[in-house]
PDB file of C-alpha atoms in Angstrom:
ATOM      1  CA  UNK E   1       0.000   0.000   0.000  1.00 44.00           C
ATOM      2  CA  UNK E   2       1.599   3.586  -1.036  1.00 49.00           C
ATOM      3  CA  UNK E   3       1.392   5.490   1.937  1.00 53.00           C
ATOM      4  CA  UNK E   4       2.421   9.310   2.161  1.00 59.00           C
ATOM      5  CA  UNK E   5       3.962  10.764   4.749  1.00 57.00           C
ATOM      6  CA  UNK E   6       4.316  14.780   5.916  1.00 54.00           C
ATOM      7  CA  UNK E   7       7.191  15.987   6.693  1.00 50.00           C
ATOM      8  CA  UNK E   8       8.342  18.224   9.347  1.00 45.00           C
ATOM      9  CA  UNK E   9       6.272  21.099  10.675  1.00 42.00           C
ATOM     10  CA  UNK E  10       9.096  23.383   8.592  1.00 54.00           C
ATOM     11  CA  UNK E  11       7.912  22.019   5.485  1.00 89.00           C
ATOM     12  CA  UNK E  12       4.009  23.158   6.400  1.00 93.00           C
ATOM     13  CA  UNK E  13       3.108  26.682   6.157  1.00 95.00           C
ATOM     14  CA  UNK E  14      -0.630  28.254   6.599  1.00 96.00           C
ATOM     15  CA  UNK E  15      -2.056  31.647   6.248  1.00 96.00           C
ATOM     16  CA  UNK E  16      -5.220  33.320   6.327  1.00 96.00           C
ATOM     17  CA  UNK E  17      -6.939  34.958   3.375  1.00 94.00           C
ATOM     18  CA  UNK E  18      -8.642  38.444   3.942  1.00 92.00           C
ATOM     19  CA  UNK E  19     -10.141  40.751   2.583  1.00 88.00           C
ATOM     20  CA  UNK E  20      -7.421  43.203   4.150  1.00 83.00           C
ATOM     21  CA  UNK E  21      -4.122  40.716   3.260  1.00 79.00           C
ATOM     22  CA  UNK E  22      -5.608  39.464  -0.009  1.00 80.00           C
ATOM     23  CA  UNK E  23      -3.801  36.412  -0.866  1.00 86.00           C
ATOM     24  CA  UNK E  24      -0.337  38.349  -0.408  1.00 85.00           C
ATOM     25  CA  UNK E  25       0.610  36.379   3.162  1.00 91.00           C
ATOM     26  CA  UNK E  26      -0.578  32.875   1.480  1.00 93.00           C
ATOM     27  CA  UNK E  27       1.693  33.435  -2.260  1.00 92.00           C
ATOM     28  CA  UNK E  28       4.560  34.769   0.020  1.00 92.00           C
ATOM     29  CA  UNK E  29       4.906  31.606   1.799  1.00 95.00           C
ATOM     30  CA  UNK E  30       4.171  29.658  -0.149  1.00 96.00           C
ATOM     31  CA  UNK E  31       6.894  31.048  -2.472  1.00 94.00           C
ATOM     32  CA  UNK E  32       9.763  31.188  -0.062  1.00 95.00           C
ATOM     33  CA  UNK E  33       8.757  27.257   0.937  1.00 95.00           C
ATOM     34  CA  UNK E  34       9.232  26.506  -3.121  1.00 96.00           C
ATOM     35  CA  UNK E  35      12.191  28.400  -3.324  1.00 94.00           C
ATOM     36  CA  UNK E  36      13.984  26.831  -0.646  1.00 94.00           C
ATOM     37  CA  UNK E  37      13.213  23.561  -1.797  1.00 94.00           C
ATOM     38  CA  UNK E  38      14.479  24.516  -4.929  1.00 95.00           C
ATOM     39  CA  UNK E  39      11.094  23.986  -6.959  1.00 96.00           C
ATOM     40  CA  UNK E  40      11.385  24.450 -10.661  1.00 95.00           C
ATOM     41  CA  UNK E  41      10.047  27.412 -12.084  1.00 94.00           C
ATOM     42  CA  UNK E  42       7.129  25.584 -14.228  1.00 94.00           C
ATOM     43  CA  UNK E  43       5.843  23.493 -11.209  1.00 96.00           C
ATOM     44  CA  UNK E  44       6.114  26.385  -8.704  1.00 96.00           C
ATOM     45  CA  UNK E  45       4.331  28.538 -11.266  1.00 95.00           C
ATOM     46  CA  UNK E  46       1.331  25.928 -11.470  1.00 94.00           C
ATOM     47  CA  UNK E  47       1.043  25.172  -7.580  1.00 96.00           C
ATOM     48  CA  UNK E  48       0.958  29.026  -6.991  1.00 95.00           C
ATOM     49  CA  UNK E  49      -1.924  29.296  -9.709  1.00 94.00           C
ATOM     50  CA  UNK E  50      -3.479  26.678  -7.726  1.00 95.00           C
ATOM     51  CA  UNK E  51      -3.249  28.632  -4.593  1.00 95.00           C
ATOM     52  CA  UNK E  52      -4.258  31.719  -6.222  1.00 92.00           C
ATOM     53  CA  UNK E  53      -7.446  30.079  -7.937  1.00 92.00           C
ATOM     54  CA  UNK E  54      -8.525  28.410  -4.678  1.00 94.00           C
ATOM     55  CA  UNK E  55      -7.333  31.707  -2.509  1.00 93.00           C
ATOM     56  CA  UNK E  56      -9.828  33.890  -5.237  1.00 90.00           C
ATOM     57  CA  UNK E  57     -12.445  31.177  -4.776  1.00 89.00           C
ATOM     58  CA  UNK E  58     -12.203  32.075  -0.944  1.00 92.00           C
ATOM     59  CA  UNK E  59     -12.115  35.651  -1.522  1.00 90.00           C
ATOM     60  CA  UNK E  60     -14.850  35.725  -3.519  1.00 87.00           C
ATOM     61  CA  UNK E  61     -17.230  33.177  -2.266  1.00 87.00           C
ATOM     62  CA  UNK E  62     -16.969  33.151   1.557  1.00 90.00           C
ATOM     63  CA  UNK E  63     -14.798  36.310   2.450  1.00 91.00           C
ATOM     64  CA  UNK E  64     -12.184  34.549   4.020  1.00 93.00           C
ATOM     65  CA  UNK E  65     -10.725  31.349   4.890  1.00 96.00           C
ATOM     66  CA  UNK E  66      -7.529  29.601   5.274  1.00 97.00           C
ATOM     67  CA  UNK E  67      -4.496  27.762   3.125  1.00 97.00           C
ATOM     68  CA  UNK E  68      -2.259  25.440   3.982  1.00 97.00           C
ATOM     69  CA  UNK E  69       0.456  24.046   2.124  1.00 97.00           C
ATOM     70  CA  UNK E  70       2.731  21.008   2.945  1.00 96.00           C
ATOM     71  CA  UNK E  71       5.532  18.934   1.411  1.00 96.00           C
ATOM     72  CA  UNK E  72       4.454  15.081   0.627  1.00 95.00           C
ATOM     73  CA  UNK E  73       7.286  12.838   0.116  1.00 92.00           C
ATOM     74  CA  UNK E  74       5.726   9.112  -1.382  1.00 89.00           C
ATOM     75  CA  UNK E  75       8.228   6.689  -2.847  1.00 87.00           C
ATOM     76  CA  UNK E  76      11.125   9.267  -3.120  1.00 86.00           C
ATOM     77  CA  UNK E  77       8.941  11.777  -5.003  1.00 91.00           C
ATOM     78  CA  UNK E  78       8.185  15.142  -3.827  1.00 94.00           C
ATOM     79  CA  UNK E  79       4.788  16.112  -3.789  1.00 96.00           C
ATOM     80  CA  UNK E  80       2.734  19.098  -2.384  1.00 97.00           C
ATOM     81  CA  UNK E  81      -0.978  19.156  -0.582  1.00 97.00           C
ATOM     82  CA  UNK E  82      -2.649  22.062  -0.376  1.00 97.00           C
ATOM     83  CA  UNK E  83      -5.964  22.835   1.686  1.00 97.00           C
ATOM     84  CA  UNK E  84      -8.280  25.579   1.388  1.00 96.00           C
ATOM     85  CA  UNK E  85     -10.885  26.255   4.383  1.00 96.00           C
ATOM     86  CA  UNK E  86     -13.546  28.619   4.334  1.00 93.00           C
ATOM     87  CA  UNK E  87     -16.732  28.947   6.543  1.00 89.00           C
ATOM     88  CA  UNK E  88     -18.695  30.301   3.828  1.00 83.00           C
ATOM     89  CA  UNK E  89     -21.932  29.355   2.130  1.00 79.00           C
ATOM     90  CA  UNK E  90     -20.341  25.677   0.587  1.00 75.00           C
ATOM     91  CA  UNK E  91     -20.977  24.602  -2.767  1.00 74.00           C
ATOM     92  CA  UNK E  92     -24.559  23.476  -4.013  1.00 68.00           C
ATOM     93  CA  UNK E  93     -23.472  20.698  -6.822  1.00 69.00           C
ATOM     94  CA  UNK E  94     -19.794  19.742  -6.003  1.00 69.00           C
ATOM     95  CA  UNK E  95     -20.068  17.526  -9.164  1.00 68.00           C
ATOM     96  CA  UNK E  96     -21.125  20.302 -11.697  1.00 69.00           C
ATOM     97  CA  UNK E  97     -18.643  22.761  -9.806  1.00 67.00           C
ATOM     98  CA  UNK E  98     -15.531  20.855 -10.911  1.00 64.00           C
ATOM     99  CA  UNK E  99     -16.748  21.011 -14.572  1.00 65.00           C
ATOM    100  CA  UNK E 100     -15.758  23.371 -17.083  1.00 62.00           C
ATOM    101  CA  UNK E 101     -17.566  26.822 -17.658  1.00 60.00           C
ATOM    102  CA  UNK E 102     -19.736  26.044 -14.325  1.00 60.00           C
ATOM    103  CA  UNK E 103     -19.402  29.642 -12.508  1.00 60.00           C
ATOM    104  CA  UNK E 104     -21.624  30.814  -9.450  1.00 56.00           C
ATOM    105  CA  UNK E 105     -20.591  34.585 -10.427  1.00 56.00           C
ATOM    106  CA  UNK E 106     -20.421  34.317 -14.110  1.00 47.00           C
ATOM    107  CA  UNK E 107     -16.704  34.786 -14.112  1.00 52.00           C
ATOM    108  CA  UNK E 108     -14.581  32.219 -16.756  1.00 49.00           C
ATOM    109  CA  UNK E 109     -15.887  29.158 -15.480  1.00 53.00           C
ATOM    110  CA  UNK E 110     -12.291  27.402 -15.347  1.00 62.00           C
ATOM    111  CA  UNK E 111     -11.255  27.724 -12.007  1.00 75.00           C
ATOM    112  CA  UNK E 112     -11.841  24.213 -10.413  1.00 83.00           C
ATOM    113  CA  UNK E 113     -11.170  21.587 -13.508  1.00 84.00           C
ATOM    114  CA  UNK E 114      -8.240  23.839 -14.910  1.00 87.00           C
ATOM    115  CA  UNK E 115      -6.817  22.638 -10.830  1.00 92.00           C
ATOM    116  CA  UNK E 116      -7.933  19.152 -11.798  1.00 91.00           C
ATOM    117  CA  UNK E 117      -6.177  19.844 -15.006  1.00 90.00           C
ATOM    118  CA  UNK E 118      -2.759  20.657 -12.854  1.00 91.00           C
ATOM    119  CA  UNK E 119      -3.020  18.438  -9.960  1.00 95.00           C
ATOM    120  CA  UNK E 120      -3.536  14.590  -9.068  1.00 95.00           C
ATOM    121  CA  UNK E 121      -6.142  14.859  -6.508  1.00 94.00           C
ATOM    122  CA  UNK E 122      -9.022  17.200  -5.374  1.00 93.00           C
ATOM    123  CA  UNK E 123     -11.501  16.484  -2.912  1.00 92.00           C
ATOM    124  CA  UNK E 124     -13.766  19.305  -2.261  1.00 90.00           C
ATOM    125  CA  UNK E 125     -16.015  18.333   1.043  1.00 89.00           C
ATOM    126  CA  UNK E 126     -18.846  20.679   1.904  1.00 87.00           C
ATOM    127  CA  UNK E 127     -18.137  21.201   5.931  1.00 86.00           C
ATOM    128  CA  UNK E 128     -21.095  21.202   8.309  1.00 83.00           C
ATOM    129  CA  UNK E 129     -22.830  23.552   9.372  1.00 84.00           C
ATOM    130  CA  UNK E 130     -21.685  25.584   6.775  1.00 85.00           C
ATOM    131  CA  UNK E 131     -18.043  25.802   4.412  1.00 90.00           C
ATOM    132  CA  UNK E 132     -15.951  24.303   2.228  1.00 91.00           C
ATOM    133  CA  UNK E 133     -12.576  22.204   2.310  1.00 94.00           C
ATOM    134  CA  UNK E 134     -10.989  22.095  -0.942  1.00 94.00           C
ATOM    135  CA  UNK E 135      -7.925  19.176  -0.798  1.00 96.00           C
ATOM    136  CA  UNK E 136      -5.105  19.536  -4.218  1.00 96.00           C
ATOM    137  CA  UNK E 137      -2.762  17.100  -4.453  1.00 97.00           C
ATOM    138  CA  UNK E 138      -0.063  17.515  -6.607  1.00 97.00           C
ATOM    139  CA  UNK E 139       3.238  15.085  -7.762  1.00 96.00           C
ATOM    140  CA  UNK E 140       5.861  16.479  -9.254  1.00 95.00           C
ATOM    141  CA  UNK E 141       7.884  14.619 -12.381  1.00 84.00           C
ATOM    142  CA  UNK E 142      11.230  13.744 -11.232  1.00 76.00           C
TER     143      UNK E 142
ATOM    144  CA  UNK A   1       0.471  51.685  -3.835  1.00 81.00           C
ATOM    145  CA  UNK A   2      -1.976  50.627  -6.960  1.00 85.00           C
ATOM    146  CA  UNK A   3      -0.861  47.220  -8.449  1.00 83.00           C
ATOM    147  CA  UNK A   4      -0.359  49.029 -11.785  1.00 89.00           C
ATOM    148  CA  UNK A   5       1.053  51.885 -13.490  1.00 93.00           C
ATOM    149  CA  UNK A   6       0.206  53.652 -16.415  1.00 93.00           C
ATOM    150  CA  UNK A   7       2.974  55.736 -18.320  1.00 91.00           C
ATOM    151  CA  UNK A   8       1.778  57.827 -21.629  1.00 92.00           C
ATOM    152  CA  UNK A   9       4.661  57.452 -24.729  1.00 90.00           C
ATOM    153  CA  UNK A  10       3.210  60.223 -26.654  1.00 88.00           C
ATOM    154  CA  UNK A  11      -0.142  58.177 -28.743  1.00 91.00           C
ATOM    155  CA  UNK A  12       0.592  55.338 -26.839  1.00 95.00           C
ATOM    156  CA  UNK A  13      -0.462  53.818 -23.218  1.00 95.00           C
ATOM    157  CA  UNK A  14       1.668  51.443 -21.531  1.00 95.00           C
ATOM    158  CA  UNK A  15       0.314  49.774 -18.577  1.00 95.00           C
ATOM    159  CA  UNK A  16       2.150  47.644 -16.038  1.00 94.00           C
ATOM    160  CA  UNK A  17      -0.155  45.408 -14.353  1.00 90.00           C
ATOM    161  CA  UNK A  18       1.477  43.439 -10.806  1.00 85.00           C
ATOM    162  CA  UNK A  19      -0.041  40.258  -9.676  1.00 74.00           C
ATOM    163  CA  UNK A  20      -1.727  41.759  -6.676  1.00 75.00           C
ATOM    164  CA  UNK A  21      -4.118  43.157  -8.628  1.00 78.00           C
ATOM    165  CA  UNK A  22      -7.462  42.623  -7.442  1.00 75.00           C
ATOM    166  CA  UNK A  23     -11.358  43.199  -7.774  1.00 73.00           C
ATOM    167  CA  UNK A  24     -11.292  46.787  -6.363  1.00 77.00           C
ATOM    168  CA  UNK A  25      -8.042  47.882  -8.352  1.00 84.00           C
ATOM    169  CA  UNK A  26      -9.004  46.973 -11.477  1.00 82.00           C
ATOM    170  CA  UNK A  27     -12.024  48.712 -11.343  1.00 83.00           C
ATOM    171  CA  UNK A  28      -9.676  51.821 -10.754  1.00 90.00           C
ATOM    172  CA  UNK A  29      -7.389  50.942 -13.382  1.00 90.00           C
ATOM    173  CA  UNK A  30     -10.442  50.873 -15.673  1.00 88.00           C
ATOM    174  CA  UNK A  31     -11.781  54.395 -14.240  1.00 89.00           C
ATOM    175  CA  UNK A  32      -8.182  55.724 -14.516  1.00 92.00           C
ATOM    176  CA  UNK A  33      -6.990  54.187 -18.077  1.00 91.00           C
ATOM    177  CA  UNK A  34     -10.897  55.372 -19.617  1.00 89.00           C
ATOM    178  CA  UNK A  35     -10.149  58.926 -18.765  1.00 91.00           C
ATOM    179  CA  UNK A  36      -6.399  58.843 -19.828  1.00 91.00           C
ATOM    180  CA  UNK A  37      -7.476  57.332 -23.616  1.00 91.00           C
ATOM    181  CA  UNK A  38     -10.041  60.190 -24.047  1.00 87.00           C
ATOM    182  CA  UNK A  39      -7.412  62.970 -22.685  1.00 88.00           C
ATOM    183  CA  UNK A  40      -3.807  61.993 -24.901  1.00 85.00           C
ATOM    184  CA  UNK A  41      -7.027  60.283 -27.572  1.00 85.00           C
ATOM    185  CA  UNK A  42      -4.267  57.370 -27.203  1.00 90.00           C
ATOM    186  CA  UNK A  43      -4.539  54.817 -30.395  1.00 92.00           C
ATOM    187  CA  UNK A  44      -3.123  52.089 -28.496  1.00 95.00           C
ATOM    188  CA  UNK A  45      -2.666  50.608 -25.343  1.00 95.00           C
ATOM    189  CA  UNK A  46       0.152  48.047 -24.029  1.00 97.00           C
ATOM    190  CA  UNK A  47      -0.457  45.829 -21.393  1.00 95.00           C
ATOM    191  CA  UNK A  48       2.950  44.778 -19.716  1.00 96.00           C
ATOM    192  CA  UNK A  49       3.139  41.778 -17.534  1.00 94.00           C
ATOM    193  CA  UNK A  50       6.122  40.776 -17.300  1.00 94.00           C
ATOM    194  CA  UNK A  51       5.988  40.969 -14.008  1.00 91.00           C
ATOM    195  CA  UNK A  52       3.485  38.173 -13.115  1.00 91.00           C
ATOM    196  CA  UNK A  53       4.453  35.541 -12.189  1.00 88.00           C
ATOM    197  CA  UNK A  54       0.852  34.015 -11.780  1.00 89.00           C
ATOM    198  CA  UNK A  55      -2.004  34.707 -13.820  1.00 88.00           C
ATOM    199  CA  UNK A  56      -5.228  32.874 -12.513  1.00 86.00           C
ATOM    200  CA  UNK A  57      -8.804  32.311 -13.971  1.00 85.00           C
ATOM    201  CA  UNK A  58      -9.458  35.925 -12.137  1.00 84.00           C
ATOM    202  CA  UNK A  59      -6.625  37.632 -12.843  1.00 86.00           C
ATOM    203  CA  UNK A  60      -7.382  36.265 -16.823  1.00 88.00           C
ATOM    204  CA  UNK A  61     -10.888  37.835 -16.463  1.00 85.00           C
ATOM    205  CA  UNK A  62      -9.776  41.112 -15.259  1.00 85.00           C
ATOM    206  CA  UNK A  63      -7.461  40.924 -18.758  1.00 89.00           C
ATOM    207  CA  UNK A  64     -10.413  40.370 -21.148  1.00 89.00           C
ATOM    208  CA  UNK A  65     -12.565  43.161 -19.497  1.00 88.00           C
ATOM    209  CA  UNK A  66     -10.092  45.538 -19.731  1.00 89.00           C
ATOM    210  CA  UNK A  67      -8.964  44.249 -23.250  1.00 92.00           C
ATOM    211  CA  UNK A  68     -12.577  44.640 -24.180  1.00 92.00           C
ATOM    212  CA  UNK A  69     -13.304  48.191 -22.773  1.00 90.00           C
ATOM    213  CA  UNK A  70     -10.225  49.437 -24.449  1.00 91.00           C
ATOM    214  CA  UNK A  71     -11.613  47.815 -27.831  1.00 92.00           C
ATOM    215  CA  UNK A  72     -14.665  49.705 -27.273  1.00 91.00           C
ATOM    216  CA  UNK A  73     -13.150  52.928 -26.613  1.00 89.00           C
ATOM    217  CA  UNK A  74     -11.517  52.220 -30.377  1.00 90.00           C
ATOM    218  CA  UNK A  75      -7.893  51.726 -28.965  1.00 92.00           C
ATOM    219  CA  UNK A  76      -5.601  49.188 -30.495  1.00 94.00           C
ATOM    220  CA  UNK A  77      -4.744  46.675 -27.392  1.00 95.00           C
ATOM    221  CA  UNK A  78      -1.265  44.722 -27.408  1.00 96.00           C
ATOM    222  CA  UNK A  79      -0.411  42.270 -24.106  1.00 96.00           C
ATOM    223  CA  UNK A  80       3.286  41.876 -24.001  1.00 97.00           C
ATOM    224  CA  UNK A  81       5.458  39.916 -21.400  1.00 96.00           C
ATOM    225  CA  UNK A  82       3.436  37.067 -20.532  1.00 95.00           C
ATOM    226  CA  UNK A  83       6.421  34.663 -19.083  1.00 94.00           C
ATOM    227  CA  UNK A  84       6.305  30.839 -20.692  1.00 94.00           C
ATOM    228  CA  UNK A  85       5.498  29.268 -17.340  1.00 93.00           C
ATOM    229  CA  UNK A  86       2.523  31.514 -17.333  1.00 93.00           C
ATOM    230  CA  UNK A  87       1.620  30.906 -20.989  1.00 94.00           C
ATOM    231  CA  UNK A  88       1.758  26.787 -19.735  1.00 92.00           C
ATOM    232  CA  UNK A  89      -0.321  27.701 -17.207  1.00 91.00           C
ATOM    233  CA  UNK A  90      -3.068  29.137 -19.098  1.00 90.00           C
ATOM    234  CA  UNK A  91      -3.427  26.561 -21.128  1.00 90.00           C
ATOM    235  CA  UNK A  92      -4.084  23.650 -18.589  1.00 87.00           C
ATOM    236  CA  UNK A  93      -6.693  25.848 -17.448  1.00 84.00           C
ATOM    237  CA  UNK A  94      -7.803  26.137 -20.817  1.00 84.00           C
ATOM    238  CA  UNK A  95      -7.580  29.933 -20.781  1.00 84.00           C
ATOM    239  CA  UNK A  96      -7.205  31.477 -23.970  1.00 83.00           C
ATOM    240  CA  UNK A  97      -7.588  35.108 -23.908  1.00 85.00           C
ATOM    241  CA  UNK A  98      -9.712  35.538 -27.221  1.00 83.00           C
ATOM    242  CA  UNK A  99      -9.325  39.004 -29.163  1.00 84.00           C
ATOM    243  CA  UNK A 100      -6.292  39.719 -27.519  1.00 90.00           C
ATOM    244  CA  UNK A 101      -2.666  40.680 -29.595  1.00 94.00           C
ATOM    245  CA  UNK A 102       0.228  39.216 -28.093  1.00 96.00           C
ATOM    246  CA  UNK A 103       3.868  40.528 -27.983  1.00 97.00           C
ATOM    247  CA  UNK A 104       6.951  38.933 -26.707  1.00 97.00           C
ATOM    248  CA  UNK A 105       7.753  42.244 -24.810  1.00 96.00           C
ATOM    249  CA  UNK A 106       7.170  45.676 -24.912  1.00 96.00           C
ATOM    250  CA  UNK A 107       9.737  46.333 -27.589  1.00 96.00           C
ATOM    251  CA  UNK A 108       7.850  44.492 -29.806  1.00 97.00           C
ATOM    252  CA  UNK A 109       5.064  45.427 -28.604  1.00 96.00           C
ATOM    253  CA  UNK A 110       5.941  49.204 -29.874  1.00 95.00           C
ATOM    254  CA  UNK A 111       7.712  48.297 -32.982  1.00 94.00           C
ATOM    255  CA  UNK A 112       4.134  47.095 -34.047  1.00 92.00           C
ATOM    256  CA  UNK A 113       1.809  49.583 -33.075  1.00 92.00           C
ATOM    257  CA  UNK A 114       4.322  52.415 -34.532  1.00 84.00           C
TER     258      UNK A 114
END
């Protein structure tokens, strides 16, 4: 059974997204974290679109929320899980959410399956009473 | 500090968007770059973002609206500097910026338009 296992608490940052810090705490991070593990520019580009998407969703759905981000190491790859947590209103139809052109604020419509599109996992639970917990995995190629 | 910049080159706008742009700037950058093409009656306006480093599925719909106003207020619009990790980006979110002129930079961005 593949198992994956966290690494230190060094290698796991968080940050809140506000209205008044915008995603700006979150990218910084998250950016330092890539750079000290010496992320390549293309996969560090695509996990901080994936933080931005899911930071915007945050932003724009539930007002704020939080983001986590922390190394995965599975069979001597590096990998990276990122969680977004919100208390807002949750989405209606998970399903339709994670297909292409479904928007709840007729923006592009892209935001969820272009993250399926970069990543290897996303769970998106609905949290009770109210929220959302969005869960990206993503591998990187060796 | 906005998350943009607009400097006039005599008929031509060049705007230089940072990441951080968000819903309540760009609707300042819209206010700001509407009055600025009436006053210099600019005939084209360049987009530089060389500086982002991530373009999301908001950031790209802030682009299109803006690329869109400017087409209606009749100015030629050219987006120059998107970075190649970007460009990759955009496409696995299958992003793809309709209507909009690309340039490799600014340079060529001006060579063009004059």
């Amino acid at each position: 059974m593949n198992s994956i296992s966290a690494t230190t608490a060094s290698q796991r940052i968080c940050a809140a997204v506000t209205p008044a810090n915008s995603l700006s705490r979150i990218r910084t991070k998250a950016r330092a974290l890539f750079n000290s593990l010496h992320i390549r520019k293309q996969p560090a580009t695509e996990l901080l679109t994936i933080i931005n998407e899911l930071g915007g969703n945050i932003l724009r759905h539930a007002g704020r929320g939080e983001i986590c981000v922390e190394m995965l190491i599975q069979e001597g790859r590096l990998g990276f899980r990122i969680v977004a947590t919100d208390s807002g209103p949750g989405i209606a139809d998970i399903k339709k959410a994670s297909q292409p052109g479904f928007s709840e604020d007729n923006g592009l419509g892209l935001g969820l399956s272009g993250i399926t599109n970069l990543s290897d996992k996303v769970q998106i639970d609905n949290l009770l009473p109210h929220g959302t917990r969005v869960e990206v995995i993503k591998w990187l190629s060796p | 500090m906005e998350p943009f910049s607009i400097f006039s080159l005599g008929d031509i706008l060049m705007v230089s968007v940072q990441e951080e742009i968000d819903d309540s700037s760009i609707e300042r950058l819209l206010h700001s770059l509407g009055n600025q093409v009436s006053k210099n009656k600019a005939k084209a306006v360049i987009i530089d973002m060389h500086e982002v480093e991530v373009m999301d599925t908001f950031l790209a719909e802030h682009i299109e609206g803006l690329v869109s106003f400017l087409h209606m207020l009749r100015s030629r619009v050219v987006v120059a500097g998107i970075q190649v990790p970007v460009a990759l980006t955009l496409i696995d979110f299958n992003i793809r910026l309709k209507n909009v002129e690309f340039a490799l930079d600014v340079e060529q961005a001006l060579s063009r338009l004059r």
